[in-house]
Every structure is written in structure tokens, then in C-alpha cells.
């Protein structure tokens, strides 16, 4: 199975079946197969970010990697900005938010 299929299955498993542990395993497998797949990176980060403070650091790293791969990934940029604000890095949050403002008038990539 390829990374795109695993990512889609992971989304279904999390959102419809409500099995976050199984979804996490699917997203991790997608990232392992294709570490440059921005949606896979973002979706794993979002899933981890939803499940407690213990996962914050890993989620932030995944958002950063998603943005490195796909700089116009609006959801990864947004979650990265929010996470930076939560960490107290207001300057970093403003910088990342500035990218979202610039993207606001353009077609942006969404997962």
C-alpha cells in the first residue's frame, strides 16, 4: 500500500472508526514509506496534537517537516503558528502567521 492510501485510511480510521491508536500506526507507516509526503506528515502531527501535551514536540516537528516539503500547506502552517504561540514564541507565531496572510489571496494546498 502506498503512502497516500495509508494516509487516507488513517484519516478514515481516526474520524469515522474513532480508533486513534490504529490511525496513528497507519500515519506512521505512511511517513515511513514517504517521508516527504506533506499530507502524511501533517495528518500524523494533527492526530498527535489532538492527544495530549506529551505529543506536542513531535507534532510541532511534523508540522515543520510538512512545511519544509510543501511551503504552502496552510493547515500545517496554521497548526505550527498556534503551537508556537502556545510555547510562548510569539515572534515565531507572528512570522508563520505572516506566511498564511501572504497565502490568503492564493490557492493554497490543503490535505
CSV table of C-alpha atoms in Angstrom, one decimal:
chain,number,residue,atom,x,y,z
A,1,UNK,CA,0.0,0.0,0.0
A,2,UNK,CA,1.3,3.5,-0.8
A,3,UNK,CA,1.6,6.5,1.5
A,4,UNK,CA,-1.4,8.3,0.0
A,5,UNK,CA,-3.6,5.3,0.6
A,6,UNK,CA,-2.3,4.8,4.1
A,7,UNK,CA,-2.9,8.4,4.9
A,8,UNK,CA,-6.5,8.2,3.7
A,9,UNK,CA,-7.1,5.0,5.6
A,10,UNK,CA,-5.6,6.7,8.7
A,11,UNK,CA,-8.0,9.6,8.4
A,12,UNK,CA,-10.9,7.3,8.0
A,13,UNK,CA,-9.8,5.2,11.0
A,14,UNK,CA,-9.5,8.3,13.2
A,15,UNK,CA,-12.5,10.2,12.1
A,16,UNK,CA,-15.1,7.5,11.3
A,17,UNK,CA,-14.0,4.5,13.3
A,18,UNK,CA,-12.7,6.6,16.2
A,19,UNK,CA,-9.6,4.4,16.7
A,20,UNK,CA,-6.8,6.9,17.2
A,21,UNK,CA,-4.1,4.3,18.0
A,22,UNK,CA,-4.8,2.4,14.8
A,23,UNK,CA,-4.9,5.7,12.9
A,24,UNK,CA,-1.5,6.7,14.4
A,25,UNK,CA,0.1,3.4,13.2
A,26,UNK,CA,-1.3,3.9,9.7
A,27,UNK,CA,0.0,7.5,9.5
A,28,UNK,CA,3.4,6.5,10.9
A,29,UNK,CA,3.6,3.8,8.2
A,30,UNK,CA,2.7,6.4,5.5
A,31,UNK,CA,5.5,8.7,6.8
A,32,UNK,CA,8.0,5.8,6.9
A,33,UNK,CA,7.1,4.9,3.2
A,34,UNK,CA,7.3,8.5,2.0
A,35,UNK,CA,9.0,10.9,4.5
A,36,UNK,CA,8.4,13.8,2.0
A,37,UNK,CA,4.6,13.4,1.9
A,38,UNK,CA,3.4,16.7,3.4
A,39,UNK,CA,-0.2,15.5,4.0
A,40,UNK,CA,1.0,12.3,5.8
A,41,UNK,CA,3.3,14.5,7.9
A,42,UNK,CA,0.6,17.0,8.7
A,43,UNK,CA,-2.1,14.3,9.5
A,44,UNK,CA,0.2,12.5,11.8
A,45,UNK,CA,1.1,15.7,13.6
A,46,UNK,CA,-2.6,16.7,13.8
A,47,UNK,CA,-3.5,13.4,15.3
A,48,UNK,CA,-0.7,13.5,17.8
A,49,UNK,CA,-1.5,17.2,18.6
A,50,UNK,CA,-5.1,16.2,19.5
A,51,UNK,CA,-4.0,13.6,22.0
A,52,UNK,CA,-2.3,15.4,24.8
A,53,UNK,CA,0.6,17.6,25.8
A,54,UNK,CA,3.1,14.7,25.7
A,55,UNK,CA,2.9,14.7,21.9
A,56,UNK,CA,3.3,18.4,21.3
A,57,UNK,CA,7.0,18.4,20.5
A,58,UNK,CA,6.6,15.6,17.9
A,59,UNK,CA,3.6,17.2,16.4
A,60,UNK,CA,5.4,20.5,16.0
A,61,UNK,CA,8.4,18.7,14.3
A,62,UNK,CA,5.9,17.0,11.9
A,63,UNK,CA,4.3,20.4,11.1
A,64,UNK,CA,7.8,21.9,10.4
A,65,UNK,CA,8.7,19.0,8.1
A,66,UNK,CA,5.4,19.3,6.3
A,67,UNK,CA,6.0,23.0,5.6
A,68,UNK,CA,9.6,22.3,4.5
A,69,UNK,CA,8.3,19.9,1.9
A,70,UNK,CA,5.3,21.9,0.9
A,71,UNK,CA,5.6,25.6,2.0
A,72,UNK,CA,2.1,26.5,1.0
A,73,UNK,CA,0.5,23.8,3.2
A,74,UNK,CA,-2.0,26.1,5.0
A,75,UNK,CA,-3.1,23.7,7.7
A,76,UNK,CA,0.4,22.8,8.7
A,77,UNK,CA,1.3,26.5,8.8
A,78,UNK,CA,-1.7,27.3,10.9
A,79,UNK,CA,-1.0,24.5,13.4
A,80,UNK,CA,2.6,25.5,13.6
A,81,UNK,CA,1.7,29.1,14.3
A,82,UNK,CA,-0.7,28.0,17.1
A,83,UNK,CA,1.8,25.7,18.6
A,84,UNK,CA,4.5,28.4,18.6
A,85,UNK,CA,2.1,30.7,20.4
A,86,UNK,CA,1.3,28.0,22.9
A,87,UNK,CA,5.0,27.6,23.5
A,88,UNK,CA,5.3,31.4,24.1
A,89,UNK,CA,7.2,32.0,20.9
A,90,UNK,CA,5.1,35.0,19.8
A,91,UNK,CA,7.6,36.2,17.3
A,92,UNK,CA,7.8,32.8,15.6
A,93,UNK,CA,4.0,32.6,15.6
A,94,UNK,CA,3.7,36.0,14.0
A,95,UNK,CA,6.3,35.1,11.4
A,96,UNK,CA,4.5,31.9,10.4
A,97,UNK,CA,1.1,33.7,10.5
A,98,UNK,CA,2.6,36.2,8.1
A,99,UNK,CA,3.0,33.3,5.6
A,100,UNK,CA,-0.6,32.5,6.0
A,101,UNK,CA,-1.6,36.1,5.3
A,102,UNK,CA,0.5,36.1,2.1
A,103,UNK,CA,-1.1,32.8,1.1
A,104,UNK,CA,-4.6,34.2,1.8
A,105,UNK,CA,-5.0,35.6,-1.7
A,106,UNK,CA,-3.7,32.5,-3.5
A,107,UNK,CA,-4.8,29.0,-3.9
A,108,UNK,CA,-3.3,27.0,-1.1
A,109,UNK,CA,-2.6,23.4,-0.6
A,110,UNK,CA,-4.9,21.6,1.8
A,111,UNK,CA,-4.8,17.9,2.8
